[in-house]
Every structure is written in structure tokens, then in C-alpha cells.
CSV table of C-alpha atoms in Angstrom, one decimal:
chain,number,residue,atom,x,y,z
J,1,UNK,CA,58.0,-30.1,92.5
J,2,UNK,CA,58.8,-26.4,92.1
J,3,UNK,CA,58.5,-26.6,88.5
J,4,UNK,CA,55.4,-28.1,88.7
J,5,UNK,CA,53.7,-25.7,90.9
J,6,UNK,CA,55.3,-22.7,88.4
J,7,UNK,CA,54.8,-24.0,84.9
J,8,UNK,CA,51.4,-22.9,83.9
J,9,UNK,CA,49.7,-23.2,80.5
J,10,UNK,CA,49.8,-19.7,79.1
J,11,UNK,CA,46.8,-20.0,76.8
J,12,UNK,CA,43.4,-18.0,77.4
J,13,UNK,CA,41.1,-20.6,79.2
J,14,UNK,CA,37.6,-19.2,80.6
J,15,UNK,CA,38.5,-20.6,84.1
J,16,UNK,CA,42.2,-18.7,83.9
J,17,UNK,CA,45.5,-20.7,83.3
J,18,UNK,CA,45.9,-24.7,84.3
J,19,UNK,CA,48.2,-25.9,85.9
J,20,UNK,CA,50.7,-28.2,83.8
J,21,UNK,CA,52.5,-31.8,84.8
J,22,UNK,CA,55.6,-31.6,83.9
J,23,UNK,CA,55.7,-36.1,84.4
J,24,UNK,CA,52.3,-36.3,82.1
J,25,UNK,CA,53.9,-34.3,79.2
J,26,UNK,CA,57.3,-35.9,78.7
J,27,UNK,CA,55.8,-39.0,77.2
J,28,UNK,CA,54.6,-37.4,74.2
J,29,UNK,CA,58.1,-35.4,73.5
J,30,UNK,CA,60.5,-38.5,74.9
J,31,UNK,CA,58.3,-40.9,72.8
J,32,UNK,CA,58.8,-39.6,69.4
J,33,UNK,CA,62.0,-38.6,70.1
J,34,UNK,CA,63.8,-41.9,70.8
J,35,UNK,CA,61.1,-43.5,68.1
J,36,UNK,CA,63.2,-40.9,65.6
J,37,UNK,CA,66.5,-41.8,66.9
J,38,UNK,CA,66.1,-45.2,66.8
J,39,UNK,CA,65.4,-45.3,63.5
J,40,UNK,CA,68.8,-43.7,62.0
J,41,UNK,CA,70.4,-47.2,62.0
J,42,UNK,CA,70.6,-50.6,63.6
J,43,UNK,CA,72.6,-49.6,66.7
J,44,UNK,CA,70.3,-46.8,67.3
J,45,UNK,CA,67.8,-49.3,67.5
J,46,UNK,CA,69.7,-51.4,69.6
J,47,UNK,CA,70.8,-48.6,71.8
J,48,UNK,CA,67.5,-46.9,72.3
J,49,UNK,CA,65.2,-50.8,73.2
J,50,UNK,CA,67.9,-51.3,75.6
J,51,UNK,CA,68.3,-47.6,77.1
J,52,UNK,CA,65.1,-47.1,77.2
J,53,UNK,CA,64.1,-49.5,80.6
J,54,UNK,CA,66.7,-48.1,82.3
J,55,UNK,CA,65.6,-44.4,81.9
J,56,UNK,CA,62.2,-45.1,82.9
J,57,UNK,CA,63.3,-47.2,85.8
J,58,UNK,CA,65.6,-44.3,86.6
J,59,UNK,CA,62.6,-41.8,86.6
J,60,UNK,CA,60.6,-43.9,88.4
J,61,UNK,CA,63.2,-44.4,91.0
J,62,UNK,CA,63.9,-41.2,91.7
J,63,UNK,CA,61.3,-38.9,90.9
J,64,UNK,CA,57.8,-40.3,90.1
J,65,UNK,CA,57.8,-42.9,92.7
J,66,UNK,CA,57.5,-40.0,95.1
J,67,UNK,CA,53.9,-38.5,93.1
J,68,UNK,CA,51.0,-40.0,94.7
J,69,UNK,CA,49.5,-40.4,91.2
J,70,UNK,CA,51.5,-39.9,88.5
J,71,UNK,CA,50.0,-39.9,85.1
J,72,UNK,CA,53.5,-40.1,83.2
J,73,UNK,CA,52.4,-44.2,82.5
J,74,UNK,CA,49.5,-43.2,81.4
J,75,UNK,CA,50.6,-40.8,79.2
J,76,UNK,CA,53.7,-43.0,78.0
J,77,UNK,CA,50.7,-45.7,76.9
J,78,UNK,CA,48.4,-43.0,75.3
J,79,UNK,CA,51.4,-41.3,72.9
J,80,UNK,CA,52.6,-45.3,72.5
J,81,UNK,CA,49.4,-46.6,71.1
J,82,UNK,CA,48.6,-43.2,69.0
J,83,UNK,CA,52.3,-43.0,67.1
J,84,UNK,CA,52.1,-46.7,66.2
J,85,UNK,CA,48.8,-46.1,65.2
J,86,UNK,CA,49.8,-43.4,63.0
J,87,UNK,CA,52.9,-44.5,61.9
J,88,UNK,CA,51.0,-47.6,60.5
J,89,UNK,CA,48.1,-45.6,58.8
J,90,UNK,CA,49.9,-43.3,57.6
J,91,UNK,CA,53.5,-44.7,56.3
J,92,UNK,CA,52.4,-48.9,56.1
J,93,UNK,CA,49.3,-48.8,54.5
J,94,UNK,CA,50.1,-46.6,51.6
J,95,UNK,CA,52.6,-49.0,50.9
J,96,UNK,CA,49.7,-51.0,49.4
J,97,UNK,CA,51.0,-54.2,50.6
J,98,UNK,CA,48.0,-54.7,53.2
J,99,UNK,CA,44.9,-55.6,52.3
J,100,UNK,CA,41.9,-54.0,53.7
J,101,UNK,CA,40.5,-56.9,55.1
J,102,UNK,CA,44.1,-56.8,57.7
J,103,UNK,CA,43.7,-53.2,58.2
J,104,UNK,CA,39.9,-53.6,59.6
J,105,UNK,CA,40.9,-56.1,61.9
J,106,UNK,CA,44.0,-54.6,62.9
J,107,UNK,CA,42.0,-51.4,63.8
J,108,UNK,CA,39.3,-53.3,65.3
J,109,UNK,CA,41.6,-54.5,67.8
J,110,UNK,CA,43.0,-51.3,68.0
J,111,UNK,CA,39.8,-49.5,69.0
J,112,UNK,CA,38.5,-52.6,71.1
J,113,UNK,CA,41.7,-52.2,73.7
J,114,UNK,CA,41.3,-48.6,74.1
J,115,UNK,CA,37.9,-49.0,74.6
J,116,UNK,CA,38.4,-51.5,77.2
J,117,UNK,CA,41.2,-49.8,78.4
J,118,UNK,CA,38.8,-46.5,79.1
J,119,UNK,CA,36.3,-48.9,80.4
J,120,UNK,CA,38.7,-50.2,83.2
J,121,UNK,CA,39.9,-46.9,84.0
J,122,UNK,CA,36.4,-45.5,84.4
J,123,UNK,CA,35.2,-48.3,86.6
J,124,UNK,CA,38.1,-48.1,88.9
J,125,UNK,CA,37.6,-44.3,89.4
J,126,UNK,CA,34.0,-44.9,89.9
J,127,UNK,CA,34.5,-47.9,92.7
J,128,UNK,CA,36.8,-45.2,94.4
J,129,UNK,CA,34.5,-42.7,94.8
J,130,UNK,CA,31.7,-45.3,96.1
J,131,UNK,CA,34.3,-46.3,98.7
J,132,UNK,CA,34.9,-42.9,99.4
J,133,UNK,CA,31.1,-41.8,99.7
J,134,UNK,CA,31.0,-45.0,102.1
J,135,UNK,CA,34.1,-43.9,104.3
J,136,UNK,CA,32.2,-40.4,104.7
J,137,UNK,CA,29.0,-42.3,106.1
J,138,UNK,CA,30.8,-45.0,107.9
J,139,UNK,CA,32.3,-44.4,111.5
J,140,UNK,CA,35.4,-45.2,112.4
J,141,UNK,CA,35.5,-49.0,112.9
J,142,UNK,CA,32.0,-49.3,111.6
J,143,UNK,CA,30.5,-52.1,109.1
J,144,UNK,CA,31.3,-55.4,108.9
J,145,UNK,CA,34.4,-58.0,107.7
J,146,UNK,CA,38.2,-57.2,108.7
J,147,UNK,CA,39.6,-53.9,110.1
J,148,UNK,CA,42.0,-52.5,107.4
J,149,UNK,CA,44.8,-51.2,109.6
J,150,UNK,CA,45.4,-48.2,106.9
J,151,UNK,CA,42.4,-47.0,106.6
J,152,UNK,CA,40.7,-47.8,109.8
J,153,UNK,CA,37.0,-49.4,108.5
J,154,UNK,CA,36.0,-52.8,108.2
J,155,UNK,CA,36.6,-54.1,104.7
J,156,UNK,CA,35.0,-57.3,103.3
J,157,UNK,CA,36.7,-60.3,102.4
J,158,UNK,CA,39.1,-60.0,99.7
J,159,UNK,CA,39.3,-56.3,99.8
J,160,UNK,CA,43.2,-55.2,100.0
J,161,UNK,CA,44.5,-51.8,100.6
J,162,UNK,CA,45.9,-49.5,97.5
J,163,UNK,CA,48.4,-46.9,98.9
J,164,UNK,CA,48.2,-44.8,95.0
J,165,UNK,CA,44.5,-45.5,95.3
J,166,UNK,CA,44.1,-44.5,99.0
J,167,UNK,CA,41.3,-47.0,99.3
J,168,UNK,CA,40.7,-50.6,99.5
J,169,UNK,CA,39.8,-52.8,96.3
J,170,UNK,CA,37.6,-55.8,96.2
J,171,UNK,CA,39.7,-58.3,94.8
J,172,UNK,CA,42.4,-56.1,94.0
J,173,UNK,CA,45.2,-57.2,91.2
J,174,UNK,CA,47.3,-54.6,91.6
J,175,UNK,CA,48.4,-51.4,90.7
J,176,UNK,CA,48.4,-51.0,87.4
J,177,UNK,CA,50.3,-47.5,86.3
J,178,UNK,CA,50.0,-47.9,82.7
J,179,UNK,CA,46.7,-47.5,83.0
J,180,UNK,CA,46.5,-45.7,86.4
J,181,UNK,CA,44.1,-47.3,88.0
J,182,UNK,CA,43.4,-50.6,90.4
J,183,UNK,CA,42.8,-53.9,89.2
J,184,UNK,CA,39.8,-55.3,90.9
J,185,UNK,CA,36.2,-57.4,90.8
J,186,UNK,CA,34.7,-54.2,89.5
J,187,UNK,CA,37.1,-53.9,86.3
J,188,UNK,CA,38.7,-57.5,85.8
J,189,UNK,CA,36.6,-58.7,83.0
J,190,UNK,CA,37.4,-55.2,81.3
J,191,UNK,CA,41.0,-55.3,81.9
J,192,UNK,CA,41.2,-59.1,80.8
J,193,UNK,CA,39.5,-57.7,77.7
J,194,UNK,CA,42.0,-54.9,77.3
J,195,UNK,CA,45.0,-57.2,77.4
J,196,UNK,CA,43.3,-59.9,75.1
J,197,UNK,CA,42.5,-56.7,72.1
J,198,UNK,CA,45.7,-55.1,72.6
J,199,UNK,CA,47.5,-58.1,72.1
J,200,UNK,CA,46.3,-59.1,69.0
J,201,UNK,CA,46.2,-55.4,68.2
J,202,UNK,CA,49.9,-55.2,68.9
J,203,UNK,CA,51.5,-58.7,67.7
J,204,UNK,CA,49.4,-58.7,64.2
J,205,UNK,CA,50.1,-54.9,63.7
J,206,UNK,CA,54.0,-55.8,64.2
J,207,UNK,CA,53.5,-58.8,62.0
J,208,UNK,CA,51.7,-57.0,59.3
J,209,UNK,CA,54.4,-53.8,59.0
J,210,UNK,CA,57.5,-55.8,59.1
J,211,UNK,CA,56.0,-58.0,55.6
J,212,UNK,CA,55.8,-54.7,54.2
J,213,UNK,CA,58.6,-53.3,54.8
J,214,UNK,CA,61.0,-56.8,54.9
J,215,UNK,CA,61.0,-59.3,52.1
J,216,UNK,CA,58.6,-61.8,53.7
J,217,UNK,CA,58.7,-65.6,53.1
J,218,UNK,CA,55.2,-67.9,53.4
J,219,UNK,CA,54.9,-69.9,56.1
J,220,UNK,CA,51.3,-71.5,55.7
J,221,UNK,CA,48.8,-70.8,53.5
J,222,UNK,CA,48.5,-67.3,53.7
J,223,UNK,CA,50.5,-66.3,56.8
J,224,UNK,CA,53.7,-64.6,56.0
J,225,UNK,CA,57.0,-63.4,58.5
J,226,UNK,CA,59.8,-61.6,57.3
J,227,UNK,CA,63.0,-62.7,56.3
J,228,UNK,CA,65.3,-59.9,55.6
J,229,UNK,CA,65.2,-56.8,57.0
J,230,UNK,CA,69.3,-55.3,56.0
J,231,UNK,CA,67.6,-52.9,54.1
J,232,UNK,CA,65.1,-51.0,56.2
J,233,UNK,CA,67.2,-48.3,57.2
J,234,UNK,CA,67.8,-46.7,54.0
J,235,UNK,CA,64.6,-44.7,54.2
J,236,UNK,CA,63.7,-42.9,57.7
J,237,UNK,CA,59.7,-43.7,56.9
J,238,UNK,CA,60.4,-47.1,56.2
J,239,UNK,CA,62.9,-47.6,59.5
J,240,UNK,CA,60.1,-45.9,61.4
J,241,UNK,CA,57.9,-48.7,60.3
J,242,UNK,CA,60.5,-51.1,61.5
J,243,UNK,CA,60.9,-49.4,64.4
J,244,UNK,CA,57.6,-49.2,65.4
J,245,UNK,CA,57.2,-52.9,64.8
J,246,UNK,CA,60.0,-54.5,66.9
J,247,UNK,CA,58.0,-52.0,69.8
J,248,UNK,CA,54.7,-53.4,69.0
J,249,UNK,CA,56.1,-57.0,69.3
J,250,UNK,CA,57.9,-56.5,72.6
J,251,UNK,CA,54.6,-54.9,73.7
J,252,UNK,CA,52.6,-57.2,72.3
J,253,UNK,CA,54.2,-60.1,73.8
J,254,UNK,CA,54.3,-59.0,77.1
J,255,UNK,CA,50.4,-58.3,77.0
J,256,UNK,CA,50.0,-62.0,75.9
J,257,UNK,CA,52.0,-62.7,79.0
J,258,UNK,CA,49.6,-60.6,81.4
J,259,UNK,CA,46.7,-62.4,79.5
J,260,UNK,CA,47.8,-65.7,80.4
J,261,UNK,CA,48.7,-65.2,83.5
J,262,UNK,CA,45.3,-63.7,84.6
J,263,UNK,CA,43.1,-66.6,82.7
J,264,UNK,CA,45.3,-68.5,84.6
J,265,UNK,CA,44.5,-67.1,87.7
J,266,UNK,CA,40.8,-67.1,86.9
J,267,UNK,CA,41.1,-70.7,86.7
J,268,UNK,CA,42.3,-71.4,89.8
J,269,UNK,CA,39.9,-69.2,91.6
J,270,UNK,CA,42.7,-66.7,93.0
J,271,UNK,CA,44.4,-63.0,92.6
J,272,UNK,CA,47.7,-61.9,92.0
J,273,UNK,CA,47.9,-60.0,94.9
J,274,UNK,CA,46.6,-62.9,97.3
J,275,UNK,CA,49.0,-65.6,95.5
J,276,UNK,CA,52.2,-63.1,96.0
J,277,UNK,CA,51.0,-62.5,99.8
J,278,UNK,CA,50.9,-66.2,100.4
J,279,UNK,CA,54.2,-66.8,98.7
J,280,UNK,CA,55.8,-63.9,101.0
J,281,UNK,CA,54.6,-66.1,103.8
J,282,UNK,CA,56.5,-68.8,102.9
J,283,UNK,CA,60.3,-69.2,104.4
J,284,UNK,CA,61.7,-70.3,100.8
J,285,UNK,CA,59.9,-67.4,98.9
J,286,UNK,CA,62.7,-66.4,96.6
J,287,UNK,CA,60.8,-65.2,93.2
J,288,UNK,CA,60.8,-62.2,91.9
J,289,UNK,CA,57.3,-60.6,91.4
J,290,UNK,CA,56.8,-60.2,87.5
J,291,UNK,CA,54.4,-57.3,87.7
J,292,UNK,CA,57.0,-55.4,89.2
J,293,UNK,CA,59.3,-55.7,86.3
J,294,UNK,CA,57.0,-53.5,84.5
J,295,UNK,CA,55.9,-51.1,87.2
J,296,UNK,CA,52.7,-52.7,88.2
J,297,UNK,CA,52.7,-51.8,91.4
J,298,UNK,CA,51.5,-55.3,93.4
């Protein structure tokens, strides 16, 4: 915390020097970092995907978790997105093994997550501040539904407090800190939208580099997956690429995940935060939320 009250930017801004977060700019030095050790040789790799949790989990434990709002998630998503992005424009494509059919699609999913991904972020910033103009006019007590015991005002049905948020959220989801914001009625068809481009964004972009950098094999028509991969890391561009896409698929998967899960939800008419609360308040609730896996906070 003393560091980040000190550490100031020391270039010339007209409204004098900002302060910096020390948790929002590690992402974009760790990132690249382990990216670039990773890609020295197959135990790197190995060492680095399964290091990696751990650190972050360890970070979280004992220092973010303790930030209100953190942006270090948020960051950590941003840098992710923007390296693979590059590493695929800039060391894949040249390679001249996509064709430019794949790479408008891949970057039309690309730029459809982020945009959905800014869209749910905006909306959930914009909800809070409606809640908050309506906690300045409201009295205490006032308004109609359910008293929410942490914010003292009557909440409508559905709504759930957010400690991060410090409001409550129609609907809410939960938490989610990779985007840093509340998943709710006002941003769910956005966020479902987010996971659904980013998916495909991430899966077909790790399909796509590892046939150009393995020796792929057919599997129907047109599709291809690679085969043999031994000789990626003799080049550091090349095992970048590899790299990059073994992240994208773990990513990408676990996106797919989220997606079904909330269609899934949709279906039955429920959230994720009202289905874990019922399953608390059963005696044999022995599951282990998902979402917390992945520091969603629920």
C-alpha cells in the first residue's frame, strides 16, 4: 500500500503527476515475461502453465484480495488478448499458411469479444451509478421489495448485494474480476455474447497457429489439427506461436465452459448466484463452486 501511494508517474501531465497501481501494471510486464520463458523449451512450458495458477492464486490470496477493486484481472485479460493478438498477426500470418478468409474470421471474433466485453463493462458501471443516484434520493428504509441488510434500502426481487461493487445487482451472476465488473440483467445478454466471440476467437485462433507451426494431418474436408509438434522449439518465434496457442486453448475452453453453463442457466430460468445460495441451504451441499476456481467472485 505504501508503494502505491509513492509511485507516481513522472511524466508532464496538464493535471500534474497520476498516481500509478502497482496491481494494474504487473500484467503487462509478468505476461510477456513468462510468455518468453515458456517458450525456451518444453519444460519451460510445462513449468510456466502449471506455476502460473499458483502465483496468481498466491497474489490474490495475499495481497489483492485485500484492494476493494483491483484492476490487476483486468489488466492480466487486456495484455492476454493483445499479445496473442499480436503474436498471431505478426509471427503466424506471415508464415503464409492462413488463408485470408481464417484471418477475417479469427479477427472478427476477436474484435466482437472485446467489443462485448467493453459493452458489459460499461453497462455495469452505468447500473452502479443509477443505484447510487437512487441511494442518494432514497431514505433509509425507503422504496419497496426486501431490506438488504448491507446496504440498508429496499431492493427488488432478485437484486443481491456486491461487496467489490458496494451495491446491489438485479439478477446478479457474480463477480466477475476478469472483467471487473458485476454480472447482471442489465449486462447478461452482453457478457453471454462476450464468452460466445471470445471462444471461438480463442479455440480457432489456437487451432489455426498450431497447423502452422505443427505438421497438421486432415481430419474432414478441410479441417486440419496438428500432429507433431517435437520441433517447435528450435525457433523462439515459432515456440512463441506454440506457446501462445496451448494459452488460447486453455482459455478458450474454459470460456466454452462459462458459455454453457450460462445458456444453461438461461434455460432453466435461474442465476448462478441464486442456484449456489440454494445449494448452501442444503445439509449435503458438498460442491465446490466453479466460478471460484477462476476468481469469479460468486
Amino acid at each position: 500500500m505504501t508503494v502505491c501511494e509513492r509511485l507516481r508517474n513522472p511524466c508532464g501531465w496538464r493535471a500534474g503527476a497520476k498516481q500509478i497501481s502497482v496491481d494494474a501494471m504487473l500484467p503487462l510486464v509478468v505476461v510477456p515475461i513468462l510468455a518468453v520463458i515458456a517458450a525456451q523449451a518444453f519444460l519451460c512450458t510445462v513449468a510456466v502453465f502449471l506455476v502460473t495458477p499458483v502465483f496468481v492464486y498466491y497474489l490474490h490470496h495475499n495481497f489483492l484480495r485485500f484492494l476493494l477493486r483491483t484492476k490487476f484481472f483486468l489488466m492480466w485479460t487486456i495484455t492476454s488478448v493483445l499479445m496473442m493478438m499480436l503474436v498471431f498477426e505478426i509471427s503466424v500470418v506471415p508464415l503464409l499458411e492462413i488463408l485470408p478468409e481464417e484471418n477475417l474470421v479469427f479477427m472478427v471474433c476477436v474484435v466482437g469479444g472485446m467489443w462485448c466485453g467493453y459493452k458489459t463493462k460499461l453497462n455495469a458501471d452505468a447500473s452502479i451509478q443509477e443505484n447510487a443516484g437512487v441511494v442518494d434520493v432514497l431514505e433509509l428504509g425507503d422504496g419497496s421489495g426486501e431490506l438488504c441488510a448491507t446496504c440498508r434500502r429496499r431492493i427488488p426481487p432478485k437484486a443481491h448485494h456486491c461487496r467489490l461493487c458496494q451495491t446491489c445487482i438485479l439478477n446478479r451472476e457474480y463477480h466477475c474480476k476478469w472483467l471487473d465488473c458485476c454480472v447482471g440483467s442489465s449486462n447478461l445478454r452482453w457478457y453471454v455474447s462476450c464468452l460466445f466471440f471470445s471462444a471461438i476467437a480463442f479455440i480457432y485462433g489456437s487451432n489455426l497457429t498450431m497447423t502452422s507451426v505443427c505438421h497438421p494431418f486432415i481430419l474432414i474436408g478441410t479441417i486440419l489439427l496438428p500432429d507433431d509438434c517435437s520441433d517447435v522449439y528450435h525457433q523462439l518465434d515459432i515456440a512463441l506461436c506454440f506457446v501462445s496457442a496451448l494459452y488460447s486453448l486453455f482459455v478458450g475452453l474454459v470460456l466454452f465452459c462459462y458459455l454453457i453453463y450460462h445458456l444453461w442457466l438461461l434455460y432453466i430460468g435461474t442465476t448462478s448466484n441464486e442456484r449456489r445460495l440454494d445449494m448452501k441451504n442444503q445439509s449435503d451441499y458438498r460442491m465446490l463452486n466453479v466460478s471460484q476456481l477462476f476468481c469469479c467472485k460468486t
